[in-house]
């Protein structure tokens, strides 16, 4: 069950952070490579799929400001320590908190840090669906292009 949760979260991190590219599992050539996903999840956890390129694309195209990129490493490490998590996981939680705020589903970092994988999956999916519904087709296409480019070197690209 834990591996299944990691795989789902990895896909939803790509979806919620990118907020533009739906999973394309309907075509055989687009189905995720589960072995690669398992390897990526085992190597550094699902938050290892949250690359600097993906964070920059989120900040540029959705947040409109540097949420993480401009944050000193020491501040990020202190936040992570405060909430009992890793710095990389904290990056993901910050993005998820921002997405939740943009969709009227505000939540604190403390609440997110306590959530299980399945709770994070539900929240990410809900926020991504709400956010996508608020965009025009042109905006969705633009975001899809931007995030596909940002995901070129990310293990999460297999979910797109």
mmCIF file of C-alpha atoms in Angstrom:
data_model
loop_
_atom_site.group_PDB
_atom_site.id
_atom_site.type_symbol
_atom_site.label_atom_id
_atom_site.label_comp_id
_atom_site.label_asym_id
_atom_site.label_seq_id
_atom_site.Cartn_x
_atom_site.Cartn_y
_atom_site.Cartn_z
ATOM 1 C CA UNK A 1 0.000 0.000 0.000
ATOM 2 C CA UNK A 2 2.808 2.442 0.792
ATOM 3 C CA UNK A 3 4.371 1.982 -2.656
ATOM 4 C CA UNK A 4 0.967 2.516 -4.267
ATOM 5 C CA UNK A 5 0.590 5.745 -2.257
ATOM 6 C CA UNK A 6 4.024 6.946 -3.350
ATOM 7 C CA UNK A 7 3.176 6.346 -6.995
ATOM 8 C CA UNK A 8 -0.120 8.190 -6.724
ATOM 9 C CA UNK A 9 1.455 11.129 -4.937
ATOM 10 C CA UNK A 10 4.235 11.303 -7.515
ATOM 11 C CA UNK A 11 1.670 11.589 -10.270
ATOM 12 C CA UNK A 12 -0.345 14.138 -8.340
ATOM 13 C CA UNK A 13 2.709 16.194 -7.485
ATOM 14 C CA UNK A 14 3.383 16.466 -11.178
ATOM 15 C CA UNK A 15 -0.292 17.223 -11.765
ATOM 16 C CA UNK A 16 -0.857 19.638 -8.904
ATOM 17 C CA UNK A 17 2.434 21.456 -9.244
ATOM 18 C CA UNK A 18 2.104 21.626 -12.999
ATOM 19 C CA UNK A 19 -1.661 22.071 -12.767
ATOM 20 C CA UNK A 20 -1.895 21.747 -16.479
ATOM 21 C CA UNK A 21 -1.123 18.336 -17.842
ATOM 22 C CA UNK A 22 -3.727 15.632 -17.311
ATOM 23 C CA UNK A 23 -2.548 12.077 -16.901
ATOM 24 C CA UNK A 24 -2.510 10.460 -20.322
ATOM 25 C CA UNK A 25 -3.003 6.868 -19.251
ATOM 26 C CA UNK A 26 -5.641 6.208 -21.896
ATOM 27 C CA UNK A 27 -3.098 5.454 -24.585
ATOM 28 C CA UNK A 28 -0.702 2.521 -24.189
ATOM 29 C CA UNK A 29 2.350 4.573 -25.197
ATOM 30 C CA UNK A 30 1.570 7.158 -22.518
ATOM 31 C CA UNK A 31 1.110 4.783 -19.590
ATOM 32 C CA UNK A 32 3.544 5.343 -16.725
ATOM 33 C CA UNK A 33 6.544 3.057 -16.486
ATOM 34 C CA UNK A 34 5.873 1.627 -13.039
ATOM 35 C CA UNK A 35 9.376 0.191 -12.624
ATOM 36 C CA UNK A 36 10.926 3.624 -13.204
ATOM 37 C CA UNK A 37 8.453 5.257 -10.865
ATOM 38 C CA UNK A 38 9.198 2.712 -8.151
ATOM 39 C CA UNK A 39 12.911 3.294 -8.550
ATOM 40 C CA UNK A 40 12.516 7.072 -8.346
ATOM 41 C CA UNK A 41 10.273 6.821 -5.295
ATOM 42 C CA UNK A 42 12.661 4.458 -3.532
ATOM 43 C CA UNK A 43 15.755 6.546 -4.322
ATOM 44 C CA UNK A 44 14.600 9.789 -2.777
ATOM 45 C CA UNK A 45 10.932 9.618 -2.133
ATOM 46 C CA UNK A 46 8.214 11.096 -4.234
ATOM 47 C CA UNK A 47 9.309 14.635 -3.465
ATOM 48 C CA UNK A 48 12.580 13.945 -5.285
ATOM 49 C CA UNK A 49 10.476 14.336 -8.424
ATOM 50 C CA UNK A 50 9.936 17.992 -7.560
ATOM 51 C CA UNK A 51 12.867 19.447 -9.506
ATOM 52 C CA UNK A 52 14.161 23.037 -9.473
ATOM 53 C CA UNK A 53 12.807 23.402 -13.029
ATOM 54 C CA UNK A 54 9.328 22.361 -11.939
ATOM 55 C CA UNK A 55 9.441 24.697 -8.954
ATOM 56 C CA UNK A 56 10.557 27.584 -11.195
ATOM 57 C CA UNK A 57 7.763 26.844 -13.675
ATOM 58 C CA UNK A 58 5.193 26.862 -10.859
ATOM 59 C CA UNK A 59 6.556 30.110 -9.461
ATOM 60 C CA UNK A 60 6.608 31.811 -12.865
ATOM 61 C CA UNK A 61 3.323 30.565 -14.278
ATOM 62 C CA UNK A 62 1.067 30.118 -11.258
ATOM 63 C CA UNK A 63 2.408 31.863 -8.159
ATOM 64 C CA UNK A 64 3.870 34.867 -9.954
ATOM 65 C CA UNK A 65 6.533 35.093 -7.269
ATOM 66 C CA UNK A 66 9.447 33.138 -5.852
ATOM 67 C CA UNK A 67 7.960 30.986 -3.122
ATOM 68 C CA UNK A 68 10.921 28.650 -2.786
ATOM 69 C CA UNK A 69 13.614 29.750 -5.235
ATOM 70 C CA UNK A 70 14.330 32.940 -3.312
ATOM 71 C CA UNK A 71 14.212 31.246 0.080
ATOM 72 C CA UNK A 72 17.591 30.779 1.760
ATOM 73 C CA UNK A 73 18.497 27.119 2.310
ATOM 74 C CA UNK A 74 18.869 27.746 6.030
ATOM 75 C CA UNK A 75 15.293 29.049 6.289
ATOM 76 C CA UNK A 76 13.987 26.045 4.367
ATOM 77 C CA UNK A 77 15.936 23.672 6.607
ATOM 78 C CA UNK A 78 14.607 25.383 9.741
ATOM 79 C CA UNK A 79 11.044 25.147 8.439
ATOM 80 C CA UNK A 80 11.535 21.474 7.685
ATOM 81 C CA UNK A 81 12.971 20.853 11.132
ATOM 82 C CA UNK A 82 10.122 22.766 12.766
ATOM 83 C CA UNK A 83 7.540 20.559 11.048
ATOM 84 C CA UNK A 84 9.515 17.330 11.365
ATOM 85 C CA UNK A 85 10.098 16.711 7.675
ATOM 86 C CA UNK A 86 12.841 16.920 5.061
ATOM 87 C CA UNK A 87 13.723 20.099 3.171
ATOM 88 C CA UNK A 88 12.641 18.501 -0.101
ATOM 89 C CA UNK A 89 9.271 17.455 1.315
ATOM 90 C CA UNK A 90 8.868 20.975 2.719
ATOM 91 C CA UNK A 91 9.281 22.366 -0.817
ATOM 92 C CA UNK A 92 6.369 20.214 -1.945
ATOM 93 C CA UNK A 93 4.266 21.212 1.040
ATOM 94 C CA UNK A 94 4.908 24.901 0.358
ATOM 95 C CA UNK A 95 3.730 24.499 -3.223
ATOM 96 C CA UNK A 96 0.683 22.528 -2.130
ATOM 97 C CA UNK A 97 -0.152 25.168 0.497
ATOM 98 C CA UNK A 98 0.088 27.860 -2.174
ATOM 99 C CA UNK A 99 -2.125 25.911 -4.576
ATOM 100 C CA UNK A 100 -4.654 25.336 -1.790
ATOM 101 C CA UNK A 101 -4.751 29.055 -1.008
ATOM 102 C CA UNK A 102 -5.315 29.883 -4.683
ATOM 103 C CA UNK A 103 -8.300 27.551 -4.804
ATOM 104 C CA UNK A 104 -9.991 28.649 -1.603
ATOM 105 C CA UNK A 105 -8.849 25.546 0.274
ATOM 106 C CA UNK A 106 -6.347 27.289 2.549
ATOM 107 C CA UNK A 107 -4.350 25.088 4.879
ATOM 108 C CA UNK A 108 -1.321 25.627 7.100
ATOM 109 C CA UNK A 109 2.066 23.997 6.686
ATOM 110 C CA UNK A 110 1.566 22.412 10.111
ATOM 111 C CA UNK A 111 -1.619 20.707 8.905
ATOM 112 C CA UNK A 112 -0.009 19.537 5.664
ATOM 113 C CA UNK A 113 3.049 18.188 7.463
ATOM 114 C CA UNK A 114 0.791 15.959 9.569
ATOM 115 C CA UNK A 115 -1.165 14.566 6.632
ATOM 116 C CA UNK A 116 -0.711 11.034 5.391
ATOM 117 C CA UNK A 117 0.170 10.265 1.808
ATOM 118 C CA UNK A 118 -3.463 9.566 0.973
ATOM 119 C CA UNK A 119 -4.619 12.834 2.519
ATOM 120 C CA UNK A 120 -2.012 14.738 0.504
ATOM 121 C CA UNK A 121 -3.178 12.931 -2.628
ATOM 122 C CA UNK A 122 -6.778 13.924 -2.023
ATOM 123 C CA UNK A 123 -5.872 17.518 -1.314
ATOM 124 C CA UNK A 124 -3.555 17.839 -4.325
ATOM 125 C CA UNK A 125 -6.137 16.351 -6.670
ATOM 126 C CA UNK A 126 -8.911 18.539 -5.325
ATOM 127 C CA UNK A 127 -6.836 21.712 -5.614
ATOM 128 C CA UNK A 128 -5.584 20.858 -9.105
ATOM 129 C CA UNK A 129 -9.123 20.153 -10.328
ATOM 130 C CA UNK A 130 -10.425 23.440 -8.933
ATOM 131 C CA UNK A 131 -7.491 25.389 -10.358
ATOM 132 C CA UNK A 132 -7.776 23.832 -13.809
ATOM 133 C CA UNK A 133 -11.519 24.529 -13.913
ATOM 134 C CA UNK A 134 -10.793 28.237 -13.442
ATOM 135 C CA UNK A 135 -8.574 28.472 -16.547
ATOM 136 C CA UNK A 136 -9.433 29.086 -20.167
ATOM 137 C CA UNK A 137 -8.414 26.524 -22.775
ATOM 138 C CA UNK A 138 -5.610 28.833 -23.926
ATOM 139 C CA UNK A 139 -4.277 29.180 -20.378
ATOM 140 C CA UNK A 140 -4.379 25.421 -19.919
ATOM 141 C CA UNK A 141 -2.474 24.885 -23.174
ATOM 142 C CA UNK A 142 0.145 27.456 -22.166
ATOM 143 C CA UNK A 143 0.653 25.854 -18.757
ATOM 144 C CA UNK A 144 0.832 22.404 -20.295
ATOM 145 C CA UNK A 145 3.639 23.530 -22.636
ATOM 146 C CA UNK A 146 5.511 25.253 -19.808
ATOM 147 C CA UNK A 147 5.318 22.331 -17.429
ATOM 148 C CA UNK A 148 6.057 19.668 -20.013
ATOM 149 C CA UNK A 149 9.257 21.582 -20.763
ATOM 150 C CA UNK A 150 10.048 21.839 -17.040
ATOM 151 C CA UNK A 151 9.446 18.110 -16.586
ATOM 152 C CA UNK A 152 11.838 16.998 -19.327
ATOM 153 C CA UNK A 153 14.515 15.972 -16.818
ATOM 154 C CA UNK A 154 12.192 14.933 -13.996
ATOM 155 C CA UNK A 155 11.278 11.356 -13.077
ATOM 156 C CA UNK A 156 7.680 12.624 -12.838
ATOM 157 C CA UNK A 157 7.563 13.031 -16.646
ATOM 158 C CA UNK A 158 6.473 9.403 -16.959
ATOM 159 C CA UNK A 159 3.119 10.400 -15.501
ATOM 160 C CA UNK A 160 2.434 12.908 -18.276
#
